[in-house]
GROMACS .gro file of C-alpha atoms in nm:
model
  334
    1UNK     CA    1   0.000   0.000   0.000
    2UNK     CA    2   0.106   0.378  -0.104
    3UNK     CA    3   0.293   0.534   0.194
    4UNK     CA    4   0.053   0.836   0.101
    5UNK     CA    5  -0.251   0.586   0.201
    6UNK     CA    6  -0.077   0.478   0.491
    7UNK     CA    7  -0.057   0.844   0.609
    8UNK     CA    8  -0.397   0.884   0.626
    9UNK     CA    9  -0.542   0.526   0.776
   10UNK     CA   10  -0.520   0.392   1.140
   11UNK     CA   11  -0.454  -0.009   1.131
   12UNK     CA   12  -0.513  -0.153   1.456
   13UNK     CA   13  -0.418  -0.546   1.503
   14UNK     CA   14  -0.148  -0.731   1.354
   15UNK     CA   15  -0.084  -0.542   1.004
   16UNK     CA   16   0.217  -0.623   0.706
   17UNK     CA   17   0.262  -0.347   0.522
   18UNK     CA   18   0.332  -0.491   0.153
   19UNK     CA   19   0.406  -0.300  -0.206
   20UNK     CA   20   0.055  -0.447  -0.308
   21UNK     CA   21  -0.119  -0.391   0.001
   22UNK     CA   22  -0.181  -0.454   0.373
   23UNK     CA   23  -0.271  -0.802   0.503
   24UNK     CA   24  -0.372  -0.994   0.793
   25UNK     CA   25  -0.534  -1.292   0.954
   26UNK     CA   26  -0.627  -1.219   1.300
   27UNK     CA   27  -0.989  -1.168   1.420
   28UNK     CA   28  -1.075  -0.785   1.438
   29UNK     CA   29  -0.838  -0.613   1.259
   30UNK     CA   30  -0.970  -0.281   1.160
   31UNK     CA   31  -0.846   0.040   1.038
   32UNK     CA   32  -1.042   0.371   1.091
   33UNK     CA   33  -1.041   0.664   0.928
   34UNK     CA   34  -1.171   1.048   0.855
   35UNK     CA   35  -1.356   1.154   0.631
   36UNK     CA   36  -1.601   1.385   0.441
   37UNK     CA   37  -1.699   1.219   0.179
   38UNK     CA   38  -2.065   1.064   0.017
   39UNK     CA   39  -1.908   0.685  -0.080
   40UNK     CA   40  -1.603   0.516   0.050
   41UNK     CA   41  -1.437   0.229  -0.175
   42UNK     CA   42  -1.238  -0.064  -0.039
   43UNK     CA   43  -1.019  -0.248  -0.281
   44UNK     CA   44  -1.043  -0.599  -0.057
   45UNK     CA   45  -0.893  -0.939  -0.158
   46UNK     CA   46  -0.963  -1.241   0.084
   47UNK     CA   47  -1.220  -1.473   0.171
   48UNK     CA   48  -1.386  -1.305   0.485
   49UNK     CA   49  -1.682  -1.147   0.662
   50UNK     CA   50  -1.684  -0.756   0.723
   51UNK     CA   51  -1.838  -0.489   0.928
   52UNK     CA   52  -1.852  -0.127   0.838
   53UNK     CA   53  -1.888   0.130   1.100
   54UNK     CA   54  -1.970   0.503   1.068
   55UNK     CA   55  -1.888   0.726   1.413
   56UNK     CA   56  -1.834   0.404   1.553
   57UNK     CA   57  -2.165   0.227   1.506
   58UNK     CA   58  -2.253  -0.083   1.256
   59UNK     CA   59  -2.395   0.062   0.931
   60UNK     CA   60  -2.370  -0.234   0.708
   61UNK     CA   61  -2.250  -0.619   0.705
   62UNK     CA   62  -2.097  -0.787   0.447
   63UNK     CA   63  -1.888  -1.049   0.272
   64UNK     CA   64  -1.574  -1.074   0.028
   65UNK     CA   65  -1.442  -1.377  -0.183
   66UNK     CA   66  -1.142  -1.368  -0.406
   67UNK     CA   67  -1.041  -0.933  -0.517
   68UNK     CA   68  -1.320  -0.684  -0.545
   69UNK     CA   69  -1.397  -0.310  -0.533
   70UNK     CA   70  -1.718  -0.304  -0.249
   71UNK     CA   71  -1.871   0.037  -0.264
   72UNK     CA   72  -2.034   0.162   0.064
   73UNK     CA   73  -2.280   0.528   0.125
   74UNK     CA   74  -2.107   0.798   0.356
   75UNK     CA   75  -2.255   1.051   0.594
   76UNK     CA   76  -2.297   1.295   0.256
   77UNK     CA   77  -2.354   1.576   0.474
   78UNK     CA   78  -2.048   1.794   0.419
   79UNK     CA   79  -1.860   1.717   0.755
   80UNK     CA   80  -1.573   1.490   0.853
   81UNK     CA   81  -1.683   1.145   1.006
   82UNK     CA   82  -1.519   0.861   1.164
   83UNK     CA   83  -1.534   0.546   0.928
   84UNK     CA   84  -1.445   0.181   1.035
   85UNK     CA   85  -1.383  -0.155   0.859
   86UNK     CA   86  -1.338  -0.432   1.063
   87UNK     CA   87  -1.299  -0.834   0.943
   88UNK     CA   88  -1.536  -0.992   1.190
   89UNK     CA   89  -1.409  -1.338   1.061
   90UNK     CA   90  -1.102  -1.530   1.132
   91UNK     CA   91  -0.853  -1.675   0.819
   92UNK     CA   92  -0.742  -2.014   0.981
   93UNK     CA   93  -0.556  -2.058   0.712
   94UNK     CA   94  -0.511  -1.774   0.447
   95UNK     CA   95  -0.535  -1.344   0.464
   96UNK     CA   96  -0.690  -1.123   0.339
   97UNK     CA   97  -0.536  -0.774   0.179
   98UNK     CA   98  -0.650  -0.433   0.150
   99UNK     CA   99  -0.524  -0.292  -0.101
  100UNK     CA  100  -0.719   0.115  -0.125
  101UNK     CA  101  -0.993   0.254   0.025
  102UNK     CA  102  -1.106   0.552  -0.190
  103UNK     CA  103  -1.378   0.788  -0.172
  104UNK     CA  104  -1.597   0.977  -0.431
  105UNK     CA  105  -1.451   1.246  -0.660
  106UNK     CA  106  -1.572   1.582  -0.400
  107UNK     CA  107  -1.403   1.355  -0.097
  108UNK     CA  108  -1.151   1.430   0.130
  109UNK     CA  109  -0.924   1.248   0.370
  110UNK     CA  110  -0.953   1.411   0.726
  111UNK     CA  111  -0.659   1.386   0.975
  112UNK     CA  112  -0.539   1.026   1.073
  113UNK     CA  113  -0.739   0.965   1.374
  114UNK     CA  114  -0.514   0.906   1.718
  115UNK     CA  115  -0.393   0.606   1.875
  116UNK     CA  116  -0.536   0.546   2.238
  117UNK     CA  117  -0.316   0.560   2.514
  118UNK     CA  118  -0.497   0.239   2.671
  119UNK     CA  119  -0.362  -0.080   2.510
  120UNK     CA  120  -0.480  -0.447   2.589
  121UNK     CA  121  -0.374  -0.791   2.390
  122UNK     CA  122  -0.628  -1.110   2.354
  123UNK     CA  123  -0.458  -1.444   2.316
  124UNK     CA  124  -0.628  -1.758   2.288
  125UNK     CA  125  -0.829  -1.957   2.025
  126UNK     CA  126  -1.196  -2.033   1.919
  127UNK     CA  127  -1.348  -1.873   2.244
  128UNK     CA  128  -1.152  -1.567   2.239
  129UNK     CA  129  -1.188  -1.544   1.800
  130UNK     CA  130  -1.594  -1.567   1.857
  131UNK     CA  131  -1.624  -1.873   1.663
  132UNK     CA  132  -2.018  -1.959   1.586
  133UNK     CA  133  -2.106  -1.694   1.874
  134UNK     CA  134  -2.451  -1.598   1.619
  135UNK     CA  135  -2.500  -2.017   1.570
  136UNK     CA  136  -2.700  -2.250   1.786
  137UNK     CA  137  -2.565  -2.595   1.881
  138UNK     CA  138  -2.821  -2.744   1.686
  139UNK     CA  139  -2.654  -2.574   1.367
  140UNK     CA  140  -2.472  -2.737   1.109
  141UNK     CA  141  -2.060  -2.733   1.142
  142UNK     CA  142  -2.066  -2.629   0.795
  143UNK     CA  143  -2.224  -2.249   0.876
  144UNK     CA  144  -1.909  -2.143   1.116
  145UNK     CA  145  -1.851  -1.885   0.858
  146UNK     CA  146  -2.126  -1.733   0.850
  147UNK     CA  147  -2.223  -1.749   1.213
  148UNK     CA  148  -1.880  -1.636   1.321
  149UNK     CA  149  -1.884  -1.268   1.445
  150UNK     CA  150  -1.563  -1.171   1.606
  151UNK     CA  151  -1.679  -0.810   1.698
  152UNK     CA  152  -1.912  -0.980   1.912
  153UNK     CA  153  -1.623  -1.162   2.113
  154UNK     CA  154  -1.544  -1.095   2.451
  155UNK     CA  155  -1.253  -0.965   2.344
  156UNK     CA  156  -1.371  -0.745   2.114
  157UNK     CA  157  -1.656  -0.607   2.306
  158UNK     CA  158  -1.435  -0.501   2.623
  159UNK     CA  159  -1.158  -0.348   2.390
  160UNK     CA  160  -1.447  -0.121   2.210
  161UNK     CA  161  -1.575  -0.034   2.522
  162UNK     CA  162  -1.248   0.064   2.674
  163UNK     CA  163  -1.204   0.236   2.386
  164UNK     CA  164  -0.841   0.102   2.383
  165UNK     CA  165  -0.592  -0.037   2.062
  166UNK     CA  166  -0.587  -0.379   2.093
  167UNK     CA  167  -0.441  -0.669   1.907
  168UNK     CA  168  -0.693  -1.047   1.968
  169UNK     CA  169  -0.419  -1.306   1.873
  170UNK     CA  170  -0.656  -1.584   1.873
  171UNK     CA  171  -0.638  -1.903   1.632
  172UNK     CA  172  -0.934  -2.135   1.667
  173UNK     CA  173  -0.834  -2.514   1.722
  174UNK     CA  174  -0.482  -2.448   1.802
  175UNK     CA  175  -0.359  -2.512   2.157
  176UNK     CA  176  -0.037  -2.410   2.343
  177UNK     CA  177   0.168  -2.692   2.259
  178UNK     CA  178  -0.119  -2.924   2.122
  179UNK     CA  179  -0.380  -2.853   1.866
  180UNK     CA  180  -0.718  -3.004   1.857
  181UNK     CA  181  -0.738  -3.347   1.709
  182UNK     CA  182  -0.345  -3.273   1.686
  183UNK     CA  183  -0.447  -3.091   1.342
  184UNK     CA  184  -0.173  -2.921   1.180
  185UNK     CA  185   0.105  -3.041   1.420
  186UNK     CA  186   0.421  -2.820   1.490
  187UNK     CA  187   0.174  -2.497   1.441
  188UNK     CA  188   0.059  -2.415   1.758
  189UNK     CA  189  -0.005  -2.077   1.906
  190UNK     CA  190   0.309  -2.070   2.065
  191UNK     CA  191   0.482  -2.075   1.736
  192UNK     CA  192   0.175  -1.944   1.534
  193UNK     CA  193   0.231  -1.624   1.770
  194UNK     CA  194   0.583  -1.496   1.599
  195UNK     CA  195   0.408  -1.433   1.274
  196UNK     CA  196   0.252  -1.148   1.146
  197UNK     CA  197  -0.046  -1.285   0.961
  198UNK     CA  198  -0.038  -1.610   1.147
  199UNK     CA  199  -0.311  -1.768   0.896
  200UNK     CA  200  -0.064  -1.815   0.608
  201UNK     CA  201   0.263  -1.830   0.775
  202UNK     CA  202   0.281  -2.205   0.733
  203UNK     CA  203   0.212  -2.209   0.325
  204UNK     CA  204   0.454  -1.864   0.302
  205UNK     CA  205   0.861  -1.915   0.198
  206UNK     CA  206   0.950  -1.641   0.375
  207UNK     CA  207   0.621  -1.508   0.628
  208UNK     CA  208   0.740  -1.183   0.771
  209UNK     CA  209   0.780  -1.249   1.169
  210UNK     CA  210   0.620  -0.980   1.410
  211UNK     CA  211   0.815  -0.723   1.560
  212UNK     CA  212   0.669  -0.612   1.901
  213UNK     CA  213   0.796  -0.267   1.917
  214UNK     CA  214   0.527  -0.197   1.668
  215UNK     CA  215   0.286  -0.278   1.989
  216UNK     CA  216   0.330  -0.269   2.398
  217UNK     CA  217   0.001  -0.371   2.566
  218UNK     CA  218  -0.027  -0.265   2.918
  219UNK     CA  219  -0.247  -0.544   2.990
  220UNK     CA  220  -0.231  -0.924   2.829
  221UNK     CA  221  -0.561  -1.168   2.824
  222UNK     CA  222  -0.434  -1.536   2.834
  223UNK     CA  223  -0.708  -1.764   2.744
  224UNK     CA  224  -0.514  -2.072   2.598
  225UNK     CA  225  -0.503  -2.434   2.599
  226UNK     CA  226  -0.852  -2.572   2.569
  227UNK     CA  227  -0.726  -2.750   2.242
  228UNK     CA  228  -0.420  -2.881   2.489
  229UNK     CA  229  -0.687  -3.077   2.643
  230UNK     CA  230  -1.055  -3.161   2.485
  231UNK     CA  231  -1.121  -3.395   2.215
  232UNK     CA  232  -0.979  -3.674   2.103
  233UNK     CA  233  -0.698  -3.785   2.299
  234UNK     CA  234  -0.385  -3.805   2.350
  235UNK     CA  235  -0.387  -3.451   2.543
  236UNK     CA  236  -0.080  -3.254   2.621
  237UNK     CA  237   0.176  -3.364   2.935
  238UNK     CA  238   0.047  -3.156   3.148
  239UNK     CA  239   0.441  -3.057   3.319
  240UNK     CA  240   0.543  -2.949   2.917
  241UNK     CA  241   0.236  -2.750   2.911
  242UNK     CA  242   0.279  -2.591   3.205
  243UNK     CA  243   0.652  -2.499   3.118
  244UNK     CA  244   0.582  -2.438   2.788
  245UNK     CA  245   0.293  -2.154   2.952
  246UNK     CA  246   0.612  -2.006   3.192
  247UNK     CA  247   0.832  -1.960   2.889
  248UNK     CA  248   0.538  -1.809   2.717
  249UNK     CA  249   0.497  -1.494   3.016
  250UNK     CA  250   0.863  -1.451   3.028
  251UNK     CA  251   0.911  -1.368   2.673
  252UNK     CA  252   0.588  -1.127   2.676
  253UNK     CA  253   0.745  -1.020   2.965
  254UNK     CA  254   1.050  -0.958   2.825
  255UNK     CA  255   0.894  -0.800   2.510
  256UNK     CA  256   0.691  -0.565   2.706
  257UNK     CA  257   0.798  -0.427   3.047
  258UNK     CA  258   0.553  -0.338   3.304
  259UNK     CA  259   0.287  -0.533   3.077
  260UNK     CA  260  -0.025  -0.694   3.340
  261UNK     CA  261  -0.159  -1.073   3.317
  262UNK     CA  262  -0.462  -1.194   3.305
  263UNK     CA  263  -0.499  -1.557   3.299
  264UNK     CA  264  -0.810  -1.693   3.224
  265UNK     CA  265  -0.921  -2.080   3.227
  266UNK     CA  266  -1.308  -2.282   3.187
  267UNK     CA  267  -1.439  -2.641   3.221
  268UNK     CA  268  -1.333  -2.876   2.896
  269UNK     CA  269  -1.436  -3.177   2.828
  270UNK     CA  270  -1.391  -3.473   2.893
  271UNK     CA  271  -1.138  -3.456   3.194
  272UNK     CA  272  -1.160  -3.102   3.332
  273UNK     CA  273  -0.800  -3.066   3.343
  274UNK     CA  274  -0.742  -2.678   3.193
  275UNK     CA  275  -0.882  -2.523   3.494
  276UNK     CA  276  -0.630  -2.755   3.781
  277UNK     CA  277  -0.343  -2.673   3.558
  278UNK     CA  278  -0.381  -2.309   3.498
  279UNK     CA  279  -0.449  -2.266   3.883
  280UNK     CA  280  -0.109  -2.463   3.928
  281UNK     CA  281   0.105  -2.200   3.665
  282UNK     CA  282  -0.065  -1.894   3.831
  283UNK     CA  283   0.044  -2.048   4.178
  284UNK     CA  284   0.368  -2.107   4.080
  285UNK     CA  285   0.403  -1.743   3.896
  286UNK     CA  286   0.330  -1.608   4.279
  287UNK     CA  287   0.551  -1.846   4.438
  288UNK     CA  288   0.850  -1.722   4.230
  289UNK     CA  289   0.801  -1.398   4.322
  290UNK     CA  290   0.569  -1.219   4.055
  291UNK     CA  291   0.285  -0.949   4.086
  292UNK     CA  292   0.182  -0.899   3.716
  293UNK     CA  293  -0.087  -1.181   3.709
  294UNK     CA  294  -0.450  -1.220   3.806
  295UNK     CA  295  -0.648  -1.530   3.768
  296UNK     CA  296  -1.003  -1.641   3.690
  297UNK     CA  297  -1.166  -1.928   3.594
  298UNK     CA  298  -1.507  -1.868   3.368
  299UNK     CA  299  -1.782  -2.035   3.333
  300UNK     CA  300  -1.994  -2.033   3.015
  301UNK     CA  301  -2.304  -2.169   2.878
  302UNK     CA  302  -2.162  -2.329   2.547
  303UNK     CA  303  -2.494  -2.331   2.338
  304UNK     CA  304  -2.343  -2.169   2.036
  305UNK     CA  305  -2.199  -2.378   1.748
  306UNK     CA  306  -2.028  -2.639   1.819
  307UNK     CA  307  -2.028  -2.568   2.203
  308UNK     CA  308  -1.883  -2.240   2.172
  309UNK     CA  309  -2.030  -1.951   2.403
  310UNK     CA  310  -2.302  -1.760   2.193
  311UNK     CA  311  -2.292  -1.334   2.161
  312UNK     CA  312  -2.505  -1.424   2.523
  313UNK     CA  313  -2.236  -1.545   2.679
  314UNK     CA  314  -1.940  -1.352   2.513
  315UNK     CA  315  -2.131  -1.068   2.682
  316UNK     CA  316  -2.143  -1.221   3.040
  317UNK     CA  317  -1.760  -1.303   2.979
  318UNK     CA  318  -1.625  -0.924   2.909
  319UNK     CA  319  -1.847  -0.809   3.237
  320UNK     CA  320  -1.718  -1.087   3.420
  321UNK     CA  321  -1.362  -0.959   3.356
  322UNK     CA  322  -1.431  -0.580   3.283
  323UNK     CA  323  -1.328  -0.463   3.619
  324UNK     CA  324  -1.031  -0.687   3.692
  325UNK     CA  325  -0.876  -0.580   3.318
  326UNK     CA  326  -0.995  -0.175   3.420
  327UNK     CA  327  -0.787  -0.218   3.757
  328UNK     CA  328  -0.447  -0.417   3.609
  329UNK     CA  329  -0.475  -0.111   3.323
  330UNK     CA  330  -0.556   0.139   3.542
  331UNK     CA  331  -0.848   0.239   3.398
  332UNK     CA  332  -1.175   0.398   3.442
  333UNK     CA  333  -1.467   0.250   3.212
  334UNK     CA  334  -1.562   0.539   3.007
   0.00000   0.00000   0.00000
């Protein structure tokens, strides 16, 4: 994408900048911008589900498949608005690119809107990407696409309301050292994690690896390793997991000093054992000496599709841990 674009747009979430365009994966991107115009163009390329947002409310819904021009109406009332696009669906695998956004011959780009000074990070899989959250467990598996909507995640929905930059590094299926079903072994979160666009890092020669200076979150989400340990079996060791989780805080840690932990766990099936084991790490994280990390265990009606929490739910999540995420950030909910 032209630096001149790039001047003018706001990209929140895990971004590469390319010749051709700017591409991701992750759940939620977005990128905002001003203004005063009566259409906006996108010049999209991706399989993906999109939501369109004018002064930061949902105007329109809508979908992409293969490289397309989607025209959408402005304000049209001669003043500068805020305008958002955000991919409400996950690539697991593949990206998507966006390549322009243009607006109609009278138009004009307003200033780039500002960064927040309140920044929180999501990491975890299916729960924390919103996967089926609009679906019913009496839904076909076949409709996750189109009853995925990630900007009505937990994550998404306390990020918005903290009106904070966030990144939701969240890859559905994929555990912390064990995938579901052991799908795609070797590309777990913990390696899926060092990748820009994580969703086509395995098929790239040369995917570009993330550098987190572009990013320091004062406050971190955990919510991994339900894929360590439902499904079909065998399930991770249990010790490697919970080294392979230590390793995992030291190098955020390391990557952004000061940062806050919240560590989040729920019931799995069949053997219950996420919740035990992530009550044993956060234990041990105290006994070695370290104030950075909170704890909660959530429980959540998983009538969505394919036992995933529904929008209901998602909701009752982000109040659940609203306040304990306002008081590691030291924020006020405004």
């Amino acid at each position: 994408m032209k630096s001149s674009m790039l001047d003018k747009l706001l990209f929140s979430g895990r971004w590469e900048h390319r010749a051709e365009g700017s591409c991701a994966s992750a759940p939620n991107v977005n990128v905002q911008f001003s203004a005063n115009a009566k259409f906006v163009t996108f010049d999209l390329e991706g399989y993906s589900r999109w939501r369109f947002d004018l002064d930061g409310k949902p105007v329109t819904y809508f979908q992409t498949s293969g490289r397309a021009t989607k025209k959408l109406g402005a304000a049209s009332d001669g003043k500068n608005h805020l305008y958002r696009l955000i991919k409400i669906s996950e690539n697991n695998p593949g990206e998507v690119c966006l390549h322009s956004v243009g607006l109609d011959a009278t138009g004009a780009f307003g200033a780039k809107p500002l960064p927040s000074n309140r920044k929180v990070e999501f990491i975890g899989d299916s729960y924390t990407v919103g996967f089926g959250n609009e679906g019913s467990d009496t839904d076909p598996a076949e409709m996750e696409f189109e009853k995925t909507d990630a900007s009505k995640s937990y994550a998404f929905v306390l990020a918005d309301g903290f009106k904070a930059d966030f990144q939701i590094n969240a890859v559905s299926g994929r555990g912390l050292v064990r995938n579901y079903a052991n799908i795609a072994p070797g590309w777990n979160l913990a390696k899926l994690y060092n990748y820009t666009v994580a969703g086509s890092a395995a098929t790239s020669e040369n995917p570009a690896l993330w550098n987190a200076e572009q990013f320091h979150p004062q406050v971190i989400v955990v919510f991994v390793g339900i894929n360590d340990f439902q499904g079909e079996p065998p399930y991770a060791d249990k010790e490697i997991f919970k080294a392979a989780y230590a390793r995992f805080l030291d190098k955020l840690r390391e990557a952004h000093p000061g940062v806050k932990f919240l560590l989040l766990s729920t019931k799995v099936w069949p053997n219950d054992d996420l919740t035990p084991t992530i009550q044993e790490i956060y234990d041990a994280q105290i006994a070695a000496g370290f104030r950075d990390v909170e704890y909660k265990d959530i429980q959540t009606e998983n009538s969505g599709l394919l036992g995933h929490p529904n929008v209901l739910s998602h909701q009752e999540i982000a109040n659940i841990i609203r306040p304990i995420i306002a008081r590691l950030g030291g924020w006020l909910s405004r």
